[in-house]
XYZ file of C-alpha atoms in Angstrom:
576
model
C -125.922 10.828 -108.534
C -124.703 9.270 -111.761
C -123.683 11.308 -114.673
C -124.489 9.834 -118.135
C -122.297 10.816 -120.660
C -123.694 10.069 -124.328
C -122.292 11.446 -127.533
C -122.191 10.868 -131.134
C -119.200 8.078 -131.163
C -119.304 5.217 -132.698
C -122.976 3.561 -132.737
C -123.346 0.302 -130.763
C -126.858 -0.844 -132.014
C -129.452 0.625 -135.220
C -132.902 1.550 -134.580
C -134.735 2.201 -137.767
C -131.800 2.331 -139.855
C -129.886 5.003 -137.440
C -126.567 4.137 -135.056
C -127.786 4.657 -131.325
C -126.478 3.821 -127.958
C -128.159 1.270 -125.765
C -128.675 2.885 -122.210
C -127.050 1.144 -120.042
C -124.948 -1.645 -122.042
C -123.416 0.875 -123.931
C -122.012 3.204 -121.006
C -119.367 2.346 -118.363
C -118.984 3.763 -115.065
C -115.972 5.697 -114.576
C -114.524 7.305 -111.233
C -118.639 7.153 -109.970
C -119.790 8.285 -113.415
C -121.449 7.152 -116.159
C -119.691 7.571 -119.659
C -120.231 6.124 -123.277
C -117.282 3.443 -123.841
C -116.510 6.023 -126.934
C -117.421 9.435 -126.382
C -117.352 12.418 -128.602
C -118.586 16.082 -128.214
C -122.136 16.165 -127.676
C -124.240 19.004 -129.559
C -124.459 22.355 -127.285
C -127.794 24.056 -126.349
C -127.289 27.340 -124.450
C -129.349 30.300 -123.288
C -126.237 31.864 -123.948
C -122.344 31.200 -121.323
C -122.464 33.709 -118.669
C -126.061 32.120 -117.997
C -125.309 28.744 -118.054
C -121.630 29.392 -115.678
C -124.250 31.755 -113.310
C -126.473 29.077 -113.038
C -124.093 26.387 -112.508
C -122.226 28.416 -109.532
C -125.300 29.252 -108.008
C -126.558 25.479 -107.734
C -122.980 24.723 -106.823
C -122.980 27.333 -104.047
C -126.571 26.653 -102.534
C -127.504 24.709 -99.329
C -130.865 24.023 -99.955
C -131.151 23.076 -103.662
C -134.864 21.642 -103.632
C -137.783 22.607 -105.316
C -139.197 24.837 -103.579
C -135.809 26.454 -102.393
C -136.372 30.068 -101.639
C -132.522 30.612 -101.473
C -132.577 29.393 -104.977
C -135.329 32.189 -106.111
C -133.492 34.737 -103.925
C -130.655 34.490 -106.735
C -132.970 35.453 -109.988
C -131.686 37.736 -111.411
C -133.284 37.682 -115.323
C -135.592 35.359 -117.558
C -132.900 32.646 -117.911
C -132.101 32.677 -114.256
C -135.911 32.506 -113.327
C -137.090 29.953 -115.287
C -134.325 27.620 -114.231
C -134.464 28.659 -110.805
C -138.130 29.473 -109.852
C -140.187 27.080 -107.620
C -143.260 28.078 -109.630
C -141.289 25.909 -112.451
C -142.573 22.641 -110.321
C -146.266 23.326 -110.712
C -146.366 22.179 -114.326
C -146.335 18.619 -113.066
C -148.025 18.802 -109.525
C -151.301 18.119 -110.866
C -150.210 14.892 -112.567
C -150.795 11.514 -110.358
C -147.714 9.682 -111.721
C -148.071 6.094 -110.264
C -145.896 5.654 -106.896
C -142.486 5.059 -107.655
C -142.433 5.307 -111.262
C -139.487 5.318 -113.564
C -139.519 8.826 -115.967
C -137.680 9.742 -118.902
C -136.941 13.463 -118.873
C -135.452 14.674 -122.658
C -134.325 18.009 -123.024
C -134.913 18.610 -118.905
C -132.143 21.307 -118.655
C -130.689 21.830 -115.341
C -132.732 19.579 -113.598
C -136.095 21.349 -111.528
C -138.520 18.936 -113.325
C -136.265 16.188 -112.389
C -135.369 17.540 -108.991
C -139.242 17.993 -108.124
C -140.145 14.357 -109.792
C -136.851 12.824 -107.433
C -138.144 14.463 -104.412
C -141.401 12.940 -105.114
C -140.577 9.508 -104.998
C -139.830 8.446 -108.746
C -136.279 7.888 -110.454
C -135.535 9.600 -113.481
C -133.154 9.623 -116.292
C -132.109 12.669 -117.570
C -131.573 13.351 -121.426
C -129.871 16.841 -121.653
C -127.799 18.481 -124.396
C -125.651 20.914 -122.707
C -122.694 19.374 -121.241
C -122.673 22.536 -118.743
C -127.030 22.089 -118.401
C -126.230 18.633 -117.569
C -122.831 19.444 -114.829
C -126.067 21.710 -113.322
C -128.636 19.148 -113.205
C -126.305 16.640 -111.436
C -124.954 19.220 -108.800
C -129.405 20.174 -108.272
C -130.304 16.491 -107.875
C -127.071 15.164 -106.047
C -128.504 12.066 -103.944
C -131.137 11.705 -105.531
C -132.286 8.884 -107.858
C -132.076 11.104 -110.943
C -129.055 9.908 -113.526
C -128.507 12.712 -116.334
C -127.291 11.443 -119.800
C -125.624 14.411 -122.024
C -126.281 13.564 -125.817
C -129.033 13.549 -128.630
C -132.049 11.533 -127.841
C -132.227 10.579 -131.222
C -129.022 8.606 -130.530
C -129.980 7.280 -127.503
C -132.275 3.996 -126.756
C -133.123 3.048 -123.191
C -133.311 -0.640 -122.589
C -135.541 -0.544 -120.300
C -138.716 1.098 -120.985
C -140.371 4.199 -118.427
C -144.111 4.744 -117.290
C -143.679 8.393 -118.391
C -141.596 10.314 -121.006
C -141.634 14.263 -120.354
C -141.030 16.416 -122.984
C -140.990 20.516 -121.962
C -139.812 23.272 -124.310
C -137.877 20.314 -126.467
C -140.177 19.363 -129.309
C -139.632 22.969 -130.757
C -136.115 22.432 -131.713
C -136.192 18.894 -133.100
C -135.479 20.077 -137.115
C -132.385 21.539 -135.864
C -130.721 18.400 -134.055
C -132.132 16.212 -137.075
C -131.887 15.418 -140.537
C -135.433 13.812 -140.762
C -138.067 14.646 -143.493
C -140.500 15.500 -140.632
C -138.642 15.819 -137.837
C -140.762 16.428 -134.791
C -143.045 13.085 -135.504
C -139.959 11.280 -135.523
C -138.572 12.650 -132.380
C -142.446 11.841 -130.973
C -141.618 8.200 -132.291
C -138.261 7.574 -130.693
C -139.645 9.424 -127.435
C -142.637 6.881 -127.596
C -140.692 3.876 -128.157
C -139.441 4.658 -124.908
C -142.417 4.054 -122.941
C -144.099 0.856 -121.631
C -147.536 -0.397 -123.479
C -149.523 1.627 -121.100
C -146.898 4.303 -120.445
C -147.736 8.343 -120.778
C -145.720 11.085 -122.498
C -146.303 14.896 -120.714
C -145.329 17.486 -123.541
C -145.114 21.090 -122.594
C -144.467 23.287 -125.597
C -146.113 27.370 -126.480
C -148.445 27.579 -128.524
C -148.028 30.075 -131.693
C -151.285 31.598 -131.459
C -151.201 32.254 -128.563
C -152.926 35.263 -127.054
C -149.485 37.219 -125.948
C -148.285 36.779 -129.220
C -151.121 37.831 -131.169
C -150.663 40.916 -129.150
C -147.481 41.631 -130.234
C -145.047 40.210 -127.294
C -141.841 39.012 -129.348
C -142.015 35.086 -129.702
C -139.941 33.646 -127.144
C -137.236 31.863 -129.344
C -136.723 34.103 -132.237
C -137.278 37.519 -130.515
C -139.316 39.078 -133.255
C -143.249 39.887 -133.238
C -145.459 37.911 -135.059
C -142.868 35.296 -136.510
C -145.238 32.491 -135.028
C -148.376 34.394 -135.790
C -147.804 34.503 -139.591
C -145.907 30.734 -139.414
C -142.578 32.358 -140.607
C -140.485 29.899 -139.043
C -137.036 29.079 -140.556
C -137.930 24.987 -142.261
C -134.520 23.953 -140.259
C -135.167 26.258 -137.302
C -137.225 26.375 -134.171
C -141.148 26.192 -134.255
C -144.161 25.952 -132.151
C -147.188 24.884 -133.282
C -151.291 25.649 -132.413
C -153.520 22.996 -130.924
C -154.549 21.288 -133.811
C -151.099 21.142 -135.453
C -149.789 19.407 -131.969
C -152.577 16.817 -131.657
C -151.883 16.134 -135.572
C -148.443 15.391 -134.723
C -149.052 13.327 -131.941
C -151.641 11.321 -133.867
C -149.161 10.866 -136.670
C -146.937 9.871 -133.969
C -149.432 6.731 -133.314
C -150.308 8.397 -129.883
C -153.230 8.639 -128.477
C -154.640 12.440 -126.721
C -155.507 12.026 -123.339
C -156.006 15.084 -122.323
C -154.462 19.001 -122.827
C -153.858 21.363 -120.402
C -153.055 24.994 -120.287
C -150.274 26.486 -117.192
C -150.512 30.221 -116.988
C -148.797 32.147 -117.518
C -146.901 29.796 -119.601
C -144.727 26.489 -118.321
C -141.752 27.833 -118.019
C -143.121 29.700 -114.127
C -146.575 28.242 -113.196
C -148.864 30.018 -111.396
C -151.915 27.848 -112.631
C -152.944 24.745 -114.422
C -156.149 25.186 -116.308
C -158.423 22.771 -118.728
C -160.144 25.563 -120.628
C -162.162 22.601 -122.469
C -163.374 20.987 -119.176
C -164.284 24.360 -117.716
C -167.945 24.786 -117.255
C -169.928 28.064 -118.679
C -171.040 28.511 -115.391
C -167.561 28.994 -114.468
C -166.044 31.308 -117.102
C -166.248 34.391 -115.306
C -164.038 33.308 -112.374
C -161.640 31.482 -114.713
C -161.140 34.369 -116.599
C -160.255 37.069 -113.457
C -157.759 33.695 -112.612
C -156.518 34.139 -116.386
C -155.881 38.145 -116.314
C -154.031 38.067 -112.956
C -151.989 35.097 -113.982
C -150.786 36.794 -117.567
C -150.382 39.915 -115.364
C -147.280 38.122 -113.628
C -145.639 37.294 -116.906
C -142.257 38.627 -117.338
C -142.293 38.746 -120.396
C -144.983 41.725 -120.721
C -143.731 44.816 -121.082
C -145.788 47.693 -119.245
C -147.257 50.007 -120.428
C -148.920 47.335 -122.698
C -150.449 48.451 -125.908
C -153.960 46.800 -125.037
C -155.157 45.796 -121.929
C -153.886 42.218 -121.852
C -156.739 41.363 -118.837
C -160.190 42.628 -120.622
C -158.677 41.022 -123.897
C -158.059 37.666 -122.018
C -161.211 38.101 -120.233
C -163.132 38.199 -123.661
C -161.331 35.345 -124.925
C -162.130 32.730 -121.846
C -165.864 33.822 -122.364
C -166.035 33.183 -125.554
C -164.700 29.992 -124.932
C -161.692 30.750 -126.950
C -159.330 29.973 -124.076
C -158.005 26.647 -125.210
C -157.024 27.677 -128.483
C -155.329 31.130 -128.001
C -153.342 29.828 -124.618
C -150.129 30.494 -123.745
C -148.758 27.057 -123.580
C -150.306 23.254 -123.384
C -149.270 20.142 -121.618
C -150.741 17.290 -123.704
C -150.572 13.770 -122.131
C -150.783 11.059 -124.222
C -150.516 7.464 -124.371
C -149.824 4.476 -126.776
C -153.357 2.700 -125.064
C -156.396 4.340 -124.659
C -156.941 2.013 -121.615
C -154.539 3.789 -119.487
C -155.050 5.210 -116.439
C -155.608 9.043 -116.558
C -152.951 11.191 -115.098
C -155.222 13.596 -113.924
C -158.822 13.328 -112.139
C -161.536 13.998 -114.842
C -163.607 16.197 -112.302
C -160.634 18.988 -111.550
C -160.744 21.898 -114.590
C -158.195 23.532 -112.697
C -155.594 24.090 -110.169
C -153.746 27.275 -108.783
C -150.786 27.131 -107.270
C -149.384 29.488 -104.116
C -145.653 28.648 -103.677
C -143.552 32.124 -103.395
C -144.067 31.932 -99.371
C -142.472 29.401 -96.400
C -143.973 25.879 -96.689
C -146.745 25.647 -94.018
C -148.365 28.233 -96.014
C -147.780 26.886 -99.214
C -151.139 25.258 -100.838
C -153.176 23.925 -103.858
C -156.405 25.615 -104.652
C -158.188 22.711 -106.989
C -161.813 23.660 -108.791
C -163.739 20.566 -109.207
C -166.601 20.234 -111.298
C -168.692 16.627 -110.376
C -172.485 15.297 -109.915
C -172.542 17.117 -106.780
C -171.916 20.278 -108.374
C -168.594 22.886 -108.625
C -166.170 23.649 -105.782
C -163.193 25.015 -104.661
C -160.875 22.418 -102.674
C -157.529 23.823 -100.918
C -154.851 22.088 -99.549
C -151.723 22.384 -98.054
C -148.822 21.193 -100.104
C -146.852 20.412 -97.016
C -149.689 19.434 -94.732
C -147.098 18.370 -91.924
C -145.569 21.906 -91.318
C -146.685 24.667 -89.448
C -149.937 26.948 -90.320
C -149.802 29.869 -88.806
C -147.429 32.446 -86.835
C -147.637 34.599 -84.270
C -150.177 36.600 -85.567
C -151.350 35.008 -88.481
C -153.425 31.662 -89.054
C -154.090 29.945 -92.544
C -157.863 28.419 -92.891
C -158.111 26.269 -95.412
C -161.950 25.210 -96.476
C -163.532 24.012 -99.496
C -165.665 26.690 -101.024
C -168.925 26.853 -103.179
C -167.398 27.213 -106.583
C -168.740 31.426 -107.043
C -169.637 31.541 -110.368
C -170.315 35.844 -110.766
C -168.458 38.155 -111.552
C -165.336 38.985 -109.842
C -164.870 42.433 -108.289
C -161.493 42.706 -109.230
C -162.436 42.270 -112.941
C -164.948 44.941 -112.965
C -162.264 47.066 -111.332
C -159.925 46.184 -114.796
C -162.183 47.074 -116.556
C -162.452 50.371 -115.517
C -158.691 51.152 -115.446
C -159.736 49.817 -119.231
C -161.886 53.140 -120.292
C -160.302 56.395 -121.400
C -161.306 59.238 -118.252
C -161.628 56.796 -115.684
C -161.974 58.114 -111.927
C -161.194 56.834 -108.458
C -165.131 57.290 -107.926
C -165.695 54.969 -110.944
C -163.398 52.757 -109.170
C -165.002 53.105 -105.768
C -168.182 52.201 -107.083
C -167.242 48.655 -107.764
C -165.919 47.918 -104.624
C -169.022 49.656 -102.713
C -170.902 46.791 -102.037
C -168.134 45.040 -100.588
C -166.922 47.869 -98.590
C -170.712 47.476 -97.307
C -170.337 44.192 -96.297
C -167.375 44.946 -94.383
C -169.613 47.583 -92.566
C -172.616 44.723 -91.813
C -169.732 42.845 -90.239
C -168.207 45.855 -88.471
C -168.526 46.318 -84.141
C -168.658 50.296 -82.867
C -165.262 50.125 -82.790
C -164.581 49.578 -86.776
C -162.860 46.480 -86.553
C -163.989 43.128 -88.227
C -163.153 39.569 -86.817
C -159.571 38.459 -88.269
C -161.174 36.011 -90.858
C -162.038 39.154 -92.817
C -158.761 39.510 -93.533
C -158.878 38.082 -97.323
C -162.017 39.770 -98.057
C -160.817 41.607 -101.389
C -162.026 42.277 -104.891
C -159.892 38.982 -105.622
C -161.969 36.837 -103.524
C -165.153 38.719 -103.731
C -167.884 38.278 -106.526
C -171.308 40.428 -106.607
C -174.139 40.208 -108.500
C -177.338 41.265 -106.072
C -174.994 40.625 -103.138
C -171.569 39.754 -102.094
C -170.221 35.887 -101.938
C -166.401 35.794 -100.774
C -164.394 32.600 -101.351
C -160.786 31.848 -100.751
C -160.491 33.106 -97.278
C -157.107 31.919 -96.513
C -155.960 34.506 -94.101
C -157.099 34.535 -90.296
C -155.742 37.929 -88.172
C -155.376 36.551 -84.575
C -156.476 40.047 -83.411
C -160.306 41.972 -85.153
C -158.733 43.942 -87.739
C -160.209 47.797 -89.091
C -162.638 47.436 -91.569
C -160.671 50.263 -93.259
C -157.260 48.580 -93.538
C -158.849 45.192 -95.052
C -160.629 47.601 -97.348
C -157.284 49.241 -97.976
C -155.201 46.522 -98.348
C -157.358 44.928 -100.585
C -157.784 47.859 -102.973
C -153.952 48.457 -102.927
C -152.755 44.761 -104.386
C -155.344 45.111 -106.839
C -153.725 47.405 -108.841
C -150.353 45.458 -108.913
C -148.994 44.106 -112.204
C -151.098 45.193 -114.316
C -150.466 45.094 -118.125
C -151.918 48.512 -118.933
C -154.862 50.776 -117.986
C -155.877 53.618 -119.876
C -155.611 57.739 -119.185
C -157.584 58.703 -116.172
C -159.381 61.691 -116.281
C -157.307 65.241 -115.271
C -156.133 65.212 -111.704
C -157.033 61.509 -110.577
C -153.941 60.342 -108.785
C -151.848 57.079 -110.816
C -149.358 56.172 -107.851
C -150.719 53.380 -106.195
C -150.733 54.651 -102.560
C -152.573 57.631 -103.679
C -154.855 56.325 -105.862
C -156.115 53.627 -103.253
C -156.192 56.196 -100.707
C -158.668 58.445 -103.271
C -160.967 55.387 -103.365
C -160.819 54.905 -100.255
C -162.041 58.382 -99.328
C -164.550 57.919 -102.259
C -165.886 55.234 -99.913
C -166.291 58.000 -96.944
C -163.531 56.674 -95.044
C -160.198 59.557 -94.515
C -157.523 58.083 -92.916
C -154.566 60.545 -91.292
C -151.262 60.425 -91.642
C -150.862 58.733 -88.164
C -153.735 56.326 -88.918
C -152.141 55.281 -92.423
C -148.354 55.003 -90.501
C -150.367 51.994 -88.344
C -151.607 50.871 -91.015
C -148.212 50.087 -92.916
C -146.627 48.928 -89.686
C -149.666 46.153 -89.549
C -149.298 45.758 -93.469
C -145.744 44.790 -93.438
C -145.906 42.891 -90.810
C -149.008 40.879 -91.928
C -146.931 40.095 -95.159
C -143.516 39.414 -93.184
C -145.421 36.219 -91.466
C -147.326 35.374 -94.724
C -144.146 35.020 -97.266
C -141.772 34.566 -94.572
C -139.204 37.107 -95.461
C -138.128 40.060 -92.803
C -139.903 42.860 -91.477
C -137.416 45.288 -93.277
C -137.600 43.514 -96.522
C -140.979 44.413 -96.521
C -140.629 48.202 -94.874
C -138.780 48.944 -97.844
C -140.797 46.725 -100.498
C -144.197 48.251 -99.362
C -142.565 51.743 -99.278
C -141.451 51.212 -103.410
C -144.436 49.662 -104.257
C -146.656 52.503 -102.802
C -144.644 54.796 -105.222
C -145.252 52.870 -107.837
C -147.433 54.312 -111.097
C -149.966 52.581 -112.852
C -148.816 51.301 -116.433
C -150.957 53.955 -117.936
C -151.153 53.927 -122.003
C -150.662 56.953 -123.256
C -151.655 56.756 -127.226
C -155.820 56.986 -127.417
C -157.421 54.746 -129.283
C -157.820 56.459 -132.605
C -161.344 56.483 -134.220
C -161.472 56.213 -137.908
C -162.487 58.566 -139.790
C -164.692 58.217 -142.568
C -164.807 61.164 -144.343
C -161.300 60.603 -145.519
């Protein structure tokens, strides 16, 4: 590991009129680090000191400090700490097919995960950060690893050697405050592009300011406040994000090309999924947009109870085919040649990521759309581990692409009517509680490959089609625990549902239970006490964490209330 250390000294060389230093001419090593041969305090970006001195000890402390570390994601303890520590951070760039070996220029790359994952991956990257104390943390994350980490302005900064790929994520929206430029964020576009080799590719991850979270009121991530980015009331020397077409008008005035834009849910700071919402075909809307509600239901950032729904509303919008221009955040690519080679395959309109468990179990579910029609593809992202347990097997298939309406949708949006019921619920999940049934010996159980068959993986139109079916039980399981189970994690992290009608039960045990007897099926208390000591340990062997961890997890979470919204929906009234 090589530490960079740029600053605003004395300029060795002008680019277009401004004092830069050449990278590497211009540096010396010193005592196994890199330094400028006149250095100066660099300019400070912070999410604030106690965050930046946790972060550092933490990486400092850790034994396993790679991407997918789960000791790492064990010590989140708030938004800063979660976005720097999360493995979900990675998935913004898995679906990218950087060329083997490739040479990256991360600006802005913070404590290092992008550069971490990229390192582990087989490229070498150099590091443009800031934050002296972002920088001290990226070098301690990707120690022995072919990552070097520069601390300075990019602006100042000029690489002698040029990089197949420049990655910009959550930078562009603060170049009018490090710069003095008429038009700031084209220039820093310019410089980032000069960077690159004729056929080279720039990655920029930024939010978009119309996008659907903010439109429904959740404060805009840099300033704090509602709105701001909504009604473009941005400070002129401040921080901004911009919509679609304002980003592929920069990059154009940038002399950069579009290749393509992408949209990670729930935004690309902790990836869940990667979807093109352009590429996506009608045919697939439905299933995208049950992917899109669970995704934004994760978000952090929501608060709960909601004021709306956040699902149905995102629902409506990928239907309408609104999705690309309301999402959270993009990922543009772009190049300097429209010849290049594509970073991602043309065919794939989406990818969804499963990460938060041990890494035989960890996969890629990719949705493919070609001349031989639309499918489901999953993979293992560590296809040399381990995939299964002791009681638990992962099956991993390529599915028919179901195109219908997901069950766990139409369950949403019931929770999404005023006076809803648990039999309102129950009747949505009916016909796959019927299925269950048709595959059902005397005895109640169902062969262990039912174990996945939930309103997430279930869509019904004049029958049932289940997909996804990830999960194989060594041992037939009861029809009524899969039925249970599934019902249960449906109602988890949910933005907001509406008020139920008088004397239907909100905690989520009890609820699932009242569907669950809607169904005809009354389990006792001895019956449901098996059925949590199967649960949690089912979910021990799936995310790899201890039997008690999940005794006591299961045990909150069955307590748990749904987010109900408690102001009706006023009508207006016209006779005022």
């Amino acid at each position: 590991m090589n530490i960079l250390l740029g600053a605003y000294g004395q300029s060795m060389s002008a680019v277009n009129g401004k004092r830069v230093l050449r990278f590497p001419s211009d540096f010396q090593q010193t005592a196994g680090l890199w330094a400028p041969r006149e250095r100066s305090t660099p300019f400070e970006y912070s999410d604030g000191s106690a965050h930046e001195r946790y972060l550092l000890d933490v990486l400092r402390g850790a034994s396993d400090r790679s991407s997918s570390s789960r000791e790492l994601e064990d010590r989140i303890r708030d938004w800063p700490s979660r976005y720097h520590l999360s493995p979900k951070r990675a998935n913004l760039l898995r679906p990218l097919d950087f060329a083997p070996n490739s040479r990256i220029l991360e600006i802005g790359g913070g404590s290092g995960p992008l550069a971490r994952f990229l390192a582990e991956s087989g490229h070498s990257v150099v590091l443009v950060e800031g934050s002296e104390t972002r920088a001290a943390a990226a070098a301690v994350r990707c120690a022995d690893l072919p990552v070097n980490v520069v601390v300075g302005n990019i602006l100042e900064i000029e690489a002698e050697e040029s990089f197949d790929a420049v990655i910009l994520c959550g930078v562009l929206e603060y170049a009018a405050i490090y710069s003095d430029s008429t038009d700031p964020h084209v220039e820093l576009l310019r410089h980032a592009a000069r960077q690159m080799k004729p056929d080279g590719h720039m990655v920029l991850a930024i939010e978009n300011r119309l996008g659907l979270k903010y439109l429904l009121g959740v404060p805009e991530d840099h300033i704090g406040t509602a709105y701001t980015g909504v009604e473009n009331g941005y400070a002129r020397r401040g921080v901004r994000t911009f919509t679609l077409q304002e980003l592929h008008g920069l990059i154009k005035d940038a002399d950069l090309e579009v290749q393509r834009t992408l949209n990670p849910l729930p935004d690309y700071k902790c990836v869940t999924a990667v979807v093109d919402f352009e590429a996506t075909p009608n045919d697939a809307r439905q299933s995208v947009a049950a992917l899109v509600g669970r995704a934004l239901g994760v978000d952090p950032q929501l608060t709960r109870p909601n004021k709306v729904v956040h699902e149905q509303i995102a629902a409506s919008v990928v239907l309408e085919g609104l999705g690309a221009e309301l999402a959270p955040s993009f990922v543009v690519l772009a190049t300097k040649a429209p010849t290049a080679y594509p970073l991602t395959d043309p065919d794939c309109f989406g990818w969804i990521y499963a990460v938060d468990r041990p890494h035989g179990f960890q996969k890629v579910t990719t949705l493919i759309a070609d001349q031989s029609g639309m499918r489901s593809e999953h993979a293992w992202l560590y296809p040399n581990e381990e995939h299964s347990s002791n009681n638990l097997e992962q099956s991993l298939t390529t599915d028919e692409f179901a195109t219908g309406p997901v069950l766990w949708s139409k369950l949403v949006a019931v929770l999404a009517q005023e006076g809803w019921t648990s039999e309102a619920l129950a009747a949505q999940v009916r016909p796959l509680w019927n299925w269950l049934v048709t595959q059902s010996e005397t005895d109640g159980t169902v062969p262990g490959d039912c174990l996945d068959v939930t309103p997430f993986n279930s869509t019904f139109e004049s029958s049932i089609t289940t997909f996804d079916r990830e999960w194989v039980w060594r041992a037939p399981c009861l029809a009524s625990w899969v039925m249970l189970r599934g019902i249960l994690f449906s109602f988890s992290h949910l933005s907001a549902v509406r008020v139920p009608a008088s004397g239907t039960p909100t905690r989520l045990l009890d609820l699932s239970l009242s569907v669950l007897e809607s169904l005809g099926v009354d389990l006792n208390s001895t019956e449901l006490q098996r059925f949590h000591e199967w649960l949690v340990l089912m979910q021990s062997e799936a995310n790899g964490r201890t039997e008690e961890f999940f005794n006591e997890w299961l045990r909150d979470y069955y307590a748990e209330s749904l987010p109900i919204q408690e102001a009706p929906r006023q009508q207006p009234n016209f006779d005022d």
